[in-house]
XYZ file of C-alpha atoms in Angstrom:
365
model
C 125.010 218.464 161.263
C 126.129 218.764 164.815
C 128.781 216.559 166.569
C 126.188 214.695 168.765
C 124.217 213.774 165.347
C 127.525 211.931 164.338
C 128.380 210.329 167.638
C 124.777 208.634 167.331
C 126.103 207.068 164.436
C 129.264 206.228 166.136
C 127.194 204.611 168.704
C 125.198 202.719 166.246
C 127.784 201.344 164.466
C 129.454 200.076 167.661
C 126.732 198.203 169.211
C 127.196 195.759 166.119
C 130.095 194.288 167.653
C 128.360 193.435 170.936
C 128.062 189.890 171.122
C 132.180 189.606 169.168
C 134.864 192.166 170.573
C 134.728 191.028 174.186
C 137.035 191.631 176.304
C 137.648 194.502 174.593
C 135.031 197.551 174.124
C 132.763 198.081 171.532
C 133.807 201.442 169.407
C 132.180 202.631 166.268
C 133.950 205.884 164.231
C 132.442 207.900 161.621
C 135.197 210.019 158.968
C 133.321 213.700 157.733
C 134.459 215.986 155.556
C 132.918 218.736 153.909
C 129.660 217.792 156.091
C 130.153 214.459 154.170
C 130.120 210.820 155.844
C 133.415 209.819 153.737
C 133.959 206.665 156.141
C 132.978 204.557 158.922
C 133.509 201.903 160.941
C 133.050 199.637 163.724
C 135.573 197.204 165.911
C 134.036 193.874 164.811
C 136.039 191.628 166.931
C 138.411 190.573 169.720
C 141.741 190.561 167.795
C 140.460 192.137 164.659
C 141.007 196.054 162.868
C 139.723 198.558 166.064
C 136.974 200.769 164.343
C 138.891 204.012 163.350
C 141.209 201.887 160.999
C 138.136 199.959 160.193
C 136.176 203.567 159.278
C 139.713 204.694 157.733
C 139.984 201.664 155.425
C 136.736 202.197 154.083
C 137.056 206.029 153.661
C 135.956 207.196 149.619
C 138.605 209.725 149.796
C 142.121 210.691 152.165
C 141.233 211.662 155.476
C 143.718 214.277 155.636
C 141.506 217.657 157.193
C 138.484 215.775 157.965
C 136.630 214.932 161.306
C 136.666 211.738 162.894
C 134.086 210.588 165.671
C 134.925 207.988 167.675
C 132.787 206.381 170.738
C 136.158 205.840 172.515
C 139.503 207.440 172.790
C 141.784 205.710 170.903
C 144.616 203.478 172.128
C 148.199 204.261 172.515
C 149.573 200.991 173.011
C 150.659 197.424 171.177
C 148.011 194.860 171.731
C 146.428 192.891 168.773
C 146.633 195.915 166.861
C 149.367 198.799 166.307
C 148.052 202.205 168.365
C 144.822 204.183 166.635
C 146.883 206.939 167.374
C 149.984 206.781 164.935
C 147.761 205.817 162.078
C 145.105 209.074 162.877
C 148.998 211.328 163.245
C 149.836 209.855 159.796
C 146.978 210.464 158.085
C 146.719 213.652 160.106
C 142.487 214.430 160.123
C 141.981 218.288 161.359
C 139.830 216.807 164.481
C 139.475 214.257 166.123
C 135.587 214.132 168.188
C 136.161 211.510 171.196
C 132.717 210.218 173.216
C 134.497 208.991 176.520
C 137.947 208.222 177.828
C 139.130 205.112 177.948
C 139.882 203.835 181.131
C 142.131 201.325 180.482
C 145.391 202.958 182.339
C 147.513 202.177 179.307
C 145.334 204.621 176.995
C 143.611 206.970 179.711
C 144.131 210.327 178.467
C 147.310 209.620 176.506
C 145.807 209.313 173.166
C 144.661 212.942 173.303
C 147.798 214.033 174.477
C 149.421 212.392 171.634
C 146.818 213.895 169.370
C 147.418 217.468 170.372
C 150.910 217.452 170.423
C 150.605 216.857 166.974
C 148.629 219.431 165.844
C 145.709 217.432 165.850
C 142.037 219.610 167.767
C 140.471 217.009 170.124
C 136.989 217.702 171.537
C 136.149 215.113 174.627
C 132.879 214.195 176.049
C 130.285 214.262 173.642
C 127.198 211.793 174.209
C 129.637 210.606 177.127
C 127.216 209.357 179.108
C 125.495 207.151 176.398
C 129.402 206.063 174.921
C 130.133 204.697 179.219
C 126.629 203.432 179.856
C 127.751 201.434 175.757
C 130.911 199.959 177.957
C 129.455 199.718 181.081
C 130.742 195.934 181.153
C 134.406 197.121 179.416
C 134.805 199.528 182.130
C 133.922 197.822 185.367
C 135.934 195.382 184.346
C 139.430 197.219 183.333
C 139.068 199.332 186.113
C 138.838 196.326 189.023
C 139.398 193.013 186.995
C 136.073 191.804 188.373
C 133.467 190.798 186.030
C 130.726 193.374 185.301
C 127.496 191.118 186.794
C 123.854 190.668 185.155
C 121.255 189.020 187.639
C 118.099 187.934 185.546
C 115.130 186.088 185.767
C 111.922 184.955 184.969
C 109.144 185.030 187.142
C 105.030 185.423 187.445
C 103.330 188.172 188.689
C 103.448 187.079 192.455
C 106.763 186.939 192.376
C 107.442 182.875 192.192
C 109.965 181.140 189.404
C 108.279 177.810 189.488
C 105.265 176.012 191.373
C 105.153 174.467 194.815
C 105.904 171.134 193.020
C 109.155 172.519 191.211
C 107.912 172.724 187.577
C 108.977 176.186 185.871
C 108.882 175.102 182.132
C 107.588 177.720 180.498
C 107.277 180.796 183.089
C 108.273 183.373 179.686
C 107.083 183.370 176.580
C 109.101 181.855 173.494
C 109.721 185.804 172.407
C 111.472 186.734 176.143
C 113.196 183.614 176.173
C 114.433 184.449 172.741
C 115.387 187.987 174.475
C 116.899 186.048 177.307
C 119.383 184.109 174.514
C 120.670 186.894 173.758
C 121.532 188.061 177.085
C 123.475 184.766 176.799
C 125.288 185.622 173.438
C 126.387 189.192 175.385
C 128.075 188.151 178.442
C 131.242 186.130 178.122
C 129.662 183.582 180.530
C 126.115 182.277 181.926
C 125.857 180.872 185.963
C 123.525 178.855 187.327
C 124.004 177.264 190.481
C 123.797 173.176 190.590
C 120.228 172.696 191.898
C 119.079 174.010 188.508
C 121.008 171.837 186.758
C 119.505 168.806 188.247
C 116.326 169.934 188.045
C 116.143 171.128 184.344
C 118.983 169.818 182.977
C 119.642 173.036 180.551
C 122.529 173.212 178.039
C 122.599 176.794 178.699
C 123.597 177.534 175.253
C 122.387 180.375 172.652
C 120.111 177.816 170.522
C 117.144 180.810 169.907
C 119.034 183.122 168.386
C 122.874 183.205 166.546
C 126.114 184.200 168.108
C 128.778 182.442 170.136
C 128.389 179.907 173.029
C 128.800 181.766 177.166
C 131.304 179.539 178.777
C 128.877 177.783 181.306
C 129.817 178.334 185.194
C 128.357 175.591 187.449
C 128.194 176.482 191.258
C 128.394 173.432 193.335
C 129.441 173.080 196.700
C 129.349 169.529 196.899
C 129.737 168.502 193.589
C 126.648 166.850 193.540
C 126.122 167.560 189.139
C 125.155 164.221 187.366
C 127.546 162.726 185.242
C 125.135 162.765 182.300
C 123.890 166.636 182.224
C 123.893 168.611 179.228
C 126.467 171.341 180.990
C 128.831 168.803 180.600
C 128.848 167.287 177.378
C 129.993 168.971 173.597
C 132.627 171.217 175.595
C 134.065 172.310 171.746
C 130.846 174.149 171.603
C 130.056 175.505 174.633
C 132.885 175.176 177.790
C 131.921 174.640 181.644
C 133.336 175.503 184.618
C 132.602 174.247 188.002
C 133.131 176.252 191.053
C 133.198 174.091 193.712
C 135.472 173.524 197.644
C 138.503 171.530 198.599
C 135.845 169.507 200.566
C 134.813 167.906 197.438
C 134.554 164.554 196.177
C 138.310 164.102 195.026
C 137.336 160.854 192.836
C 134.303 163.344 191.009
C 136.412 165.903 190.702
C 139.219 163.662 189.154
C 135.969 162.277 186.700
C 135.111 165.342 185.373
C 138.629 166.650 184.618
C 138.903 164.015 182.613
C 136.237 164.352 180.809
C 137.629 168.063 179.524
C 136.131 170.189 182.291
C 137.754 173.036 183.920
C 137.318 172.704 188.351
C 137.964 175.580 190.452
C 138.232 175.469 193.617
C 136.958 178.262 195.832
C 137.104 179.424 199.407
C 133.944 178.462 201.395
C 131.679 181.461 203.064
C 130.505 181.428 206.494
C 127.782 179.164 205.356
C 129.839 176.260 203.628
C 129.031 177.249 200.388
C 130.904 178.716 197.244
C 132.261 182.661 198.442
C 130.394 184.531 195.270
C 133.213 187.432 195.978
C 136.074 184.489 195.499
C 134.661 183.337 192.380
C 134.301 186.038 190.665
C 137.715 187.368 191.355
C 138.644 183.784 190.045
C 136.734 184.516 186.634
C 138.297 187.814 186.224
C 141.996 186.097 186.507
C 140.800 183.662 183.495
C 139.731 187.043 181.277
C 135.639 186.174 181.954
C 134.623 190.407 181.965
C 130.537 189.452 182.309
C 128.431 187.070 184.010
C 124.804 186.455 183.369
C 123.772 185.119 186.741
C 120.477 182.938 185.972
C 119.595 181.457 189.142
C 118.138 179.365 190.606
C 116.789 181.229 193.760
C 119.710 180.554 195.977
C 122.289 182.270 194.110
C 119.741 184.608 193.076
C 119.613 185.259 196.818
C 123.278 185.609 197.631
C 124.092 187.955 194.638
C 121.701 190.156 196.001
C 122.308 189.604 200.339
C 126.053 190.545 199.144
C 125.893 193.288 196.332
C 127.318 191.608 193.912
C 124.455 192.669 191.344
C 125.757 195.367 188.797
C 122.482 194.986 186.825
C 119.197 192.955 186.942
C 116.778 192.142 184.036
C 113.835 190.633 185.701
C 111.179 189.207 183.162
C 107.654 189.299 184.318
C 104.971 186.589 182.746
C 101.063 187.707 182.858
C 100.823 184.744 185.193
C 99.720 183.771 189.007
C 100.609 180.229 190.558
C 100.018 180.856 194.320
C 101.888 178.828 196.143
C 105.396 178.558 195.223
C 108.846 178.742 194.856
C 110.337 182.204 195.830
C 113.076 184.556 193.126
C 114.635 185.846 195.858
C 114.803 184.318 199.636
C 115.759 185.818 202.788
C 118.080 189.121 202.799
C 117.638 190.004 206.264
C 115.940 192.954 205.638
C 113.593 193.808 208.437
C 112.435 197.221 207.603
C 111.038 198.735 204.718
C 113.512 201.627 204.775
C 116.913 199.150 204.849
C 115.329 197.757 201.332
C 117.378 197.300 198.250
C 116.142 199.741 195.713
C 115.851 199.053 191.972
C 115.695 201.748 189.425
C 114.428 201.457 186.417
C 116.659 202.105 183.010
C 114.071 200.381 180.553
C 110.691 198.448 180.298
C 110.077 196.384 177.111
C 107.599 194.163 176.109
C 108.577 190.408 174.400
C 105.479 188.441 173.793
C 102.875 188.971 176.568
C 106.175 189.312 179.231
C 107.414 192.493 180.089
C 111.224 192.930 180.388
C 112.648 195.339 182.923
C 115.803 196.383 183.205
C 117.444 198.412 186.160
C 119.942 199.045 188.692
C 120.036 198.175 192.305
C 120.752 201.614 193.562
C 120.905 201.433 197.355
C 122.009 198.898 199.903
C 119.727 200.277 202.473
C 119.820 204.458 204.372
């Protein structure tokens, strides 16, 4: 077997810990010897066994000689855990097969320096770009303490997430809403800005599918959310923050402190509303490494009118309304050539909806 057959199965193991190990990056490791899987692992969650002692602690036999593969170069430092490292150097495995670097600056190329200055053959790179495209979140974040940013949506063929009148209850089908749940249970938080809260009064929870609760992030200028919405009630299951500016309601604000929820106030853009860039510098302090951005079309709008889109999963329903309201507003863009451009990574069907995920590659030539 070849060293990129075993890093799939590092890979596959890791993605298991998706929706757990946040902020820290999913890893899987595979132990062979003798062309024998003896062991293998996965990191399962934050705080928990990283996945080569995982993999090590269910080895059949000692590891001493073998090969380990490991999605991710293994730490160096105290955190939750002791270092990868001195456990691998005391067990002392003949090679040690690493998919990517880790760019956290406390590990970044020290574990294989560690490695090989005790006798121990590294090999870097292998399936590297599927291991970084695994941690794509992990890394954005480590590397600028920004959170890593999913725009998605639902809308009809011609383009519109709800009718003239408002209603947008069901544009998806139960299977891509499903779909969209999990995007939920992925990213350590879901935002919606407060004109969808008043008009669907969501709970923005993962109800279709199991996992743990995004904290909710409410943008509101004005403060303008009703007392009563779903956002802000059971905050043991599911927390909320709300973004809003010093030009708030100080009574409201005062309100919903009290009742357990977390206000931030944020620095205004040129337009009097919530600075996107502010906030999500704000969610990085507080550890948040991923936002699902949900809408509605006005923050849909500014994520993409200021680049703040690292992904976008745009779900398309078999379904024409005419007349409607808009996904995305104005950008300014006045000529075909200055327009955003969106590459596609996958296209999958849920239900009768197709599901396409991309990048936005270009802010205009």
């Amino acid at each position: 077997m070849t060293d990129e057959f075993y890093m799939n199965r590092a890979l596959k193991l890791a993605r298991k810990g998706e929706a757990w190990v946040s902020p820290n990056p999913m890893v899987g490791a595979v132990i062979v010897k003798g062309n024998r899987i003896i062991g293998e692992g996965y990191h399962k969650k934050f705080g928990g066994n990283h996945a080569e002692i995982n993999a090590i602690l269910r080895s059949s036999e000692p590891i001493e000689g073998s090969t380990m593969y490991v999605t991710l170069e293994p730490c160096t430092h105290y955190g939750k855990t002791p270092p990868c490292v001195d456990r691998l150097i005391s067990l002392k495995p003949a090679r040690v097969v690493i998919g990517s670097l880790d760019p956290n600056p406390l590990v970044s190329g020290k574990g294989i320096k560690f490695l090989n200055q005790h006798g121990i053959e590294t090999t870097v790179g292998v399936l590297e770009a599927a291991c970084k495209e695994l941690n794509e979140r992990f890394f954005k974040f480590i590397q600028t303490r920004i959170p890593f940013v999913t725009l998605k949506f639902a809308q009809t063929l011609d383009g519109r997430i709800a009718t003239a009148s408002g209603h947008s209850q069901w544009i998806s089908s139960l299977p891509a809403r499903k779909f969209a749940h999990r995007l939920r249970n992925i990213h350590d938080a879901v935002l919606v800005g407060v004109g969808t809260v008043m008009k669907d009064n969501p709970e923005l929870t993962v109800r279709l599918t199991r996992g743990r609760n995004p904290v909710r992030i409410i943008v509101d200028s004005h403060l303008r959310i009703p007392l009563h919405s779903n956002v802000l009630t059971h905050q043991g299951m599911a927390k909320t923050i709300i973004a809003t500016t010093k030009g708030a309601d100080l009574e409201k604000r005062t309100l919903l402190m009290d009742m357990g929820i977390d206000v931030m106030l944020i620095a205004e853009d040129y337009r009097h509303q919530i600075d996107m860039n502010s906030l999500l510098t704000e969610l990085g302090k507080k550890e948040i490494s991923s936002v699902l951005v949900e809408g509605g079309a006005a923050v849909i709008t500014t994520i993409l009118r200021e680049h703040l889109a690292d992904k976008a999963v745009i779900i398309i329903a078999p379904k024409i309304v005419g007349k409607g309201i808009e996904a995305v507003g104005d950008l300014g863009i006045e000529r075909i050539d200055n327009a955003l451009e969106f590459s596609f990574k996958r296209i999958i069907r849920k239900g009768d909806d197709l599901v396409i995920d991309g990048r936005i590659e270009k802010v205009g030539k």
